[in-house]
Amino acid sequence: GALGSQYSAKIHYKLDQGNLIWMAHVGVGTTLGTEGGGNLGEATGISFYHKGSACFVQYETEEVTDTAYYYHHVQDHADWTLVVVALEDFKQPTDWGRDVAFKPENGTKISWKIEDRDKTELDFWVDHVRLTGVKFATSAANPILLKNNKANAMIQVKNKMLQLSYTAKEAKP
C-alpha cells in the first residue's frame, strides 16, 4: 500500500459497455458515521492516496435520492499519489439527476467509482483515506470498527483526522 502500509483497497477490473445505456462502472466505498463523537459538518475535505485508473470520488449524502451524488474527478496515477479534495470542489452532475443543496453534515458514504467503455484490464488502488477537519473523541488506541464491511476496514484518529485502514487480504501492493 501507500507509505509502506501492508494493505490497501484494490479493484482489478475489465469493464464491458455491452448494450448498457449508461456507462459501465465498478466501485468501492465506506459508510460514514459519528460513533467517535465527530461532527461531519466540520469536515473540510477528503484526502487519500491513489494509484491506477482515473475515477470519481463521491461524497454521498441523505439528500441525494437518485444517485446524482456530489463528486470530484481524479486523474489516473502510475504511482501512489496524495489526492486532496476540498468539499467545495465537489459538484453534482449537470446533465441528469435532481439538483439538491450539498450538506456534508448529512454524509452517508465516501465512494470511488470507475467508469469505462473500454474492455482494457486495469487496476485501481486507494489507501490512507482521511476526512479532514472533523475532530473525533476516540484515539488511535481505540479504533472504531466499521459495521457490515467485507473489506475489514477500521477507522482510527491520527493527528485529529479520520483515517480508514483496509485489511483485505487480496489487496497487497
Tab-separated table of C-alpha atoms in Angstrom:
chain	number	residue	atom	x	y	z
A	1	GLY	CA	0.000	0.000	0.000
A	2	ALA	CA	0.864	3.667	0.107
A	3	LEU	CA	3.510	4.917	2.532
A	4	GLY	CA	4.628	1.329	3.111
A	5	SER	CA	1.309	0.153	4.560
A	6	GLN	CA	0.711	-3.579	4.449
A	7	TYR	CA	-2.749	-3.395	2.851
A	8	SER	CA	-4.891	-1.116	0.694
A	9	ALA	CA	-8.188	-1.322	-1.162
A	10	LYS	CA	-7.763	-2.594	-4.716
A	11	ILE	CA	-10.072	-3.272	-7.641
A	12	HIS	CA	-8.788	-5.286	-10.603
A	13	TYR	CA	-11.327	-4.935	-13.385
A	14	LYS	CA	-12.243	-5.236	-17.024
A	15	LEU	CA	-15.453	-3.400	-17.891
A	16	ASP	CA	-17.611	-4.126	-20.916
A	17	GLN	CA	-20.135	-1.497	-22.025
A	18	GLY	CA	-22.145	-4.083	-23.943
A	19	ASN	CA	-25.716	-2.854	-24.535
A	20	LEU	CA	-25.860	-0.682	-21.410
A	21	ILE	CA	-27.367	2.763	-21.891
A	22	TRP	CA	-25.336	4.200	-19.009
A	23	MET	CA	-21.562	3.965	-18.601
A	24	ALA	CA	-20.283	0.619	-17.271
A	25	HIS	CA	-18.765	1.117	-13.818
A	26	VAL	CA	-17.282	-0.508	-10.729
A	27	GLY	CA	-16.594	0.978	-7.313
A	28	VAL	CA	-15.675	0.706	-3.666
A	29	GLY	CA	-16.679	2.790	-0.668
A	30	THR	CA	-17.252	3.028	3.039
A	31	THR	CA	-20.107	4.309	5.165
A	32	LEU	CA	-19.717	7.396	7.352
A	33	GLY	CA	-20.898	7.743	10.913
A	34	THR	CA	-20.224	9.697	14.064
A	35	GLU	CA	-19.718	6.839	16.525
A	36	GLY	CA	-16.422	8.504	17.558
A	37	GLY	CA	-18.199	11.700	18.563
A	38	GLY	CA	-17.288	13.612	15.400
A	39	ASN	CA	-19.448	16.166	13.622
A	40	LEU	CA	-19.450	15.623	9.851
A	41	GLY	CA	-20.494	19.268	9.469
A	42	GLU	CA	-16.916	20.195	10.488
A	43	ALA	CA	-15.443	18.339	7.502
A	44	THR	CA	-13.333	20.465	5.168
A	45	GLY	CA	-12.330	17.810	2.661
A	46	ILE	CA	-11.116	14.332	1.868
A	47	SER	CA	-7.555	13.167	1.339
A	48	PHE	CA	-6.335	9.765	0.201
A	49	TYR	CA	-3.549	8.060	-1.697
A	50	HIS	CA	-4.484	6.800	-5.146
A	51	LYS	CA	-2.780	4.650	-7.761
A	52	GLY	CA	-4.137	3.323	-11.048
A	53	SER	CA	-7.162	4.243	-13.149
A	54	ALA	CA	-8.914	7.576	-13.168
A	55	CYS	CA	-12.050	7.650	-11.019
A	56	PHE	CA	-14.683	9.788	-9.387
A	57	VAL	CA	-14.592	10.176	-5.608
A	58	GLN	CA	-18.145	10.681	-4.358
A	59	TYR	CA	-19.417	12.230	-1.139
A	60	GLU	CA	-22.857	10.730	-0.709
A	61	THR	CA	-25.486	12.500	1.419
A	62	GLU	CA	-29.038	11.779	2.623
A	63	GLU	CA	-30.487	14.473	0.364
A	64	VAL	CA	-29.474	12.741	-2.885
A	65	THR	CA	-32.025	10.029	-3.637
A	66	ASP	CA	-31.345	9.427	-7.354
A	67	THR	CA	-27.579	8.570	-7.298
A	68	ALA	CA	-26.623	12.042	-8.647
A	69	TYR	CA	-24.042	12.258	-5.833
A	70	TYR	CA	-21.579	15.084	-5.365
A	71	TYR	CA	-18.304	14.014	-6.969
A	72	HIS	CA	-14.790	15.082	-7.944
A	73	HIS	CA	-12.799	13.626	-10.858
A	74	VAL	CA	-9.419	12.077	-10.015
A	75	GLN	CA	-6.947	11.550	-12.858
A	76	ASP	CA	-5.021	8.301	-13.289
A	77	HIS	CA	-1.720	7.924	-11.422
A	78	ALA	CA	1.055	5.451	-12.242
A	79	ASP	CA	2.434	5.636	-8.678
A	80	TRP	CA	0.930	6.293	-5.252
A	81	THR	CA	-0.138	9.950	-5.255
A	82	LEU	CA	-1.705	12.015	-2.474
A	83	VAL	CA	-5.073	13.428	-3.587
A	84	VAL	CA	-6.626	16.226	-1.526
A	85	VAL	CA	-10.139	17.418	-2.385
A	86	ALA	CA	-11.797	20.332	-0.574
A	87	LEU	CA	-15.533	19.815	-0.052
A	88	GLU	CA	-16.294	22.957	-2.085
A	89	ASP	CA	-14.680	21.220	-5.093
A	90	PHE	CA	-17.375	18.519	-5.151
A	91	LYS	CA	-20.182	19.077	-7.672
A	92	GLN	CA	-23.320	17.311	-8.874
A	93	PRO	CA	-23.798	16.047	-12.433
A	94	THR	CA	-25.309	18.800	-14.590
A	95	ASP	CA	-26.843	16.598	-17.294
A	96	TRP	CA	-29.074	14.413	-15.115
A	97	GLY	CA	-30.404	13.995	-11.579
A	98	ARG	CA	-32.210	16.249	-9.157
A	99	ASP	CA	-30.222	19.298	-8.019
A	100	VAL	CA	-30.000	19.391	-4.203
A	101	ALA	CA	-28.015	21.520	-1.756
A	102	PHE	CA	-24.711	19.973	-0.618
A	103	LYS	CA	-24.914	19.222	3.115
A	104	PRO	CA	-21.701	17.453	4.214
A	105	GLU	CA	-23.089	17.110	7.753
A	106	ASN	CA	-25.552	14.573	6.309
A	107	GLY	CA	-22.830	12.436	4.731
A	108	THR	CA	-23.577	8.725	4.477
A	109	LYS	CA	-20.732	7.331	2.386
A	110	ILE	CA	-17.457	8.096	0.631
A	111	SER	CA	-17.066	6.035	-2.522
A	112	TRP	CA	-14.878	5.731	-5.602
A	113	LYS	CA	-16.449	4.967	-8.967
A	114	ILE	CA	-14.565	3.930	-12.088
A	115	GLU	CA	-16.375	4.284	-15.417
A	116	ASP	CA	-15.110	2.893	-18.699
A	117	ARG	CA	-16.430	1.786	-22.082
A	118	ASP	CA	-13.134	0.117	-22.927
A	119	LYS	CA	-12.501	-3.591	-22.393
A	120	THR	CA	-8.969	-2.968	-21.086
A	121	GLU	CA	-7.998	-4.817	-17.909
A	122	LEU	CA	-6.884	-2.273	-15.277
A	123	ASP	CA	-6.267	-1.712	-11.569
A	124	PHE	CA	-7.449	0.899	-9.088
A	125	TRP	CA	-5.972	1.355	-5.602
A	126	VAL	CA	-6.874	3.632	-2.657
A	127	ASP	CA	-5.232	3.893	0.766
A	128	HIS	CA	-4.948	6.173	3.818
A	129	VAL	CA	-8.348	7.810	3.416
A	130	ARG	CA	-8.926	10.813	5.672
A	131	LEU	CA	-11.892	13.059	6.276
A	132	THR	CA	-10.188	16.339	7.177
A	133	GLY	CA	-11.431	18.888	9.679
A	134	VAL	CA	-13.507	16.528	11.847
A	135	LYS	CA	-12.450	16.077	15.481
A	136	PHE	CA	-13.240	12.687	16.977
A	137	ALA	CA	-13.308	11.719	20.629
A	138	THR	CA	-11.729	8.306	20.041
A	139	SER	CA	-7.993	7.733	19.985
A	140	ALA	CA	-5.740	5.666	17.731
A	141	ALA	CA	-5.563	3.108	20.534
A	142	ASN	CA	-9.358	2.765	20.491
A	143	PRO	CA	-10.395	2.422	16.823
A	144	ILE	CA	-13.954	2.201	15.537
A	145	LEU	CA	-14.702	-0.920	13.512
A	146	LEU	CA	-16.984	-0.410	10.550
A	147	LYS	CA	-20.209	-2.420	10.665
A	148	ASN	CA	-21.129	-4.791	7.822
A	149	ASN	CA	-17.880	-4.178	5.974
A	150	LYS	CA	-16.467	-7.086	3.992
A	151	ALA	CA	-13.161	-5.244	3.479
A	152	ASN	CA	-12.471	-5.344	7.250
A	153	ALA	CA	-11.956	-1.595	7.370
A	154	MET	CA	-11.090	0.155	10.595
A	155	ILE	CA	-11.391	3.849	11.480
A	156	GLN	CA	-8.687	5.448	13.589
A	157	VAL	CA	-7.960	9.015	14.577
A	158	LYS	CA	-4.456	10.220	13.765
A	159	ASN	CA	-3.460	13.860	14.065
A	160	LYS	CA	-7.143	14.715	14.667
A	161	MET	CA	-8.150	13.326	11.267
A	162	LEU	CA	-10.249	10.293	10.397
A	163	GLN	CA	-8.235	7.519	8.776
A	164	LEU	CA	-9.658	4.376	7.193
A	165	SER	CA	-7.434	1.299	7.159
A	166	TYR	CA	-8.272	-1.609	4.877
A	167	THR	CA	-7.134	-5.131	5.658
A	168	ALA	CA	-8.444	-7.080	2.675
A	169	LYS	CA	-6.017	-9.980	2.142
A	170	GLU	CA	-6.123	-9.860	-1.635
A	171	ALA	CA	-5.220	-6.187	-1.951
A	172	LYS	CA	-1.474	-6.241	-1.335
A	173	PRO	CA	0.880	-3.856	-3.195
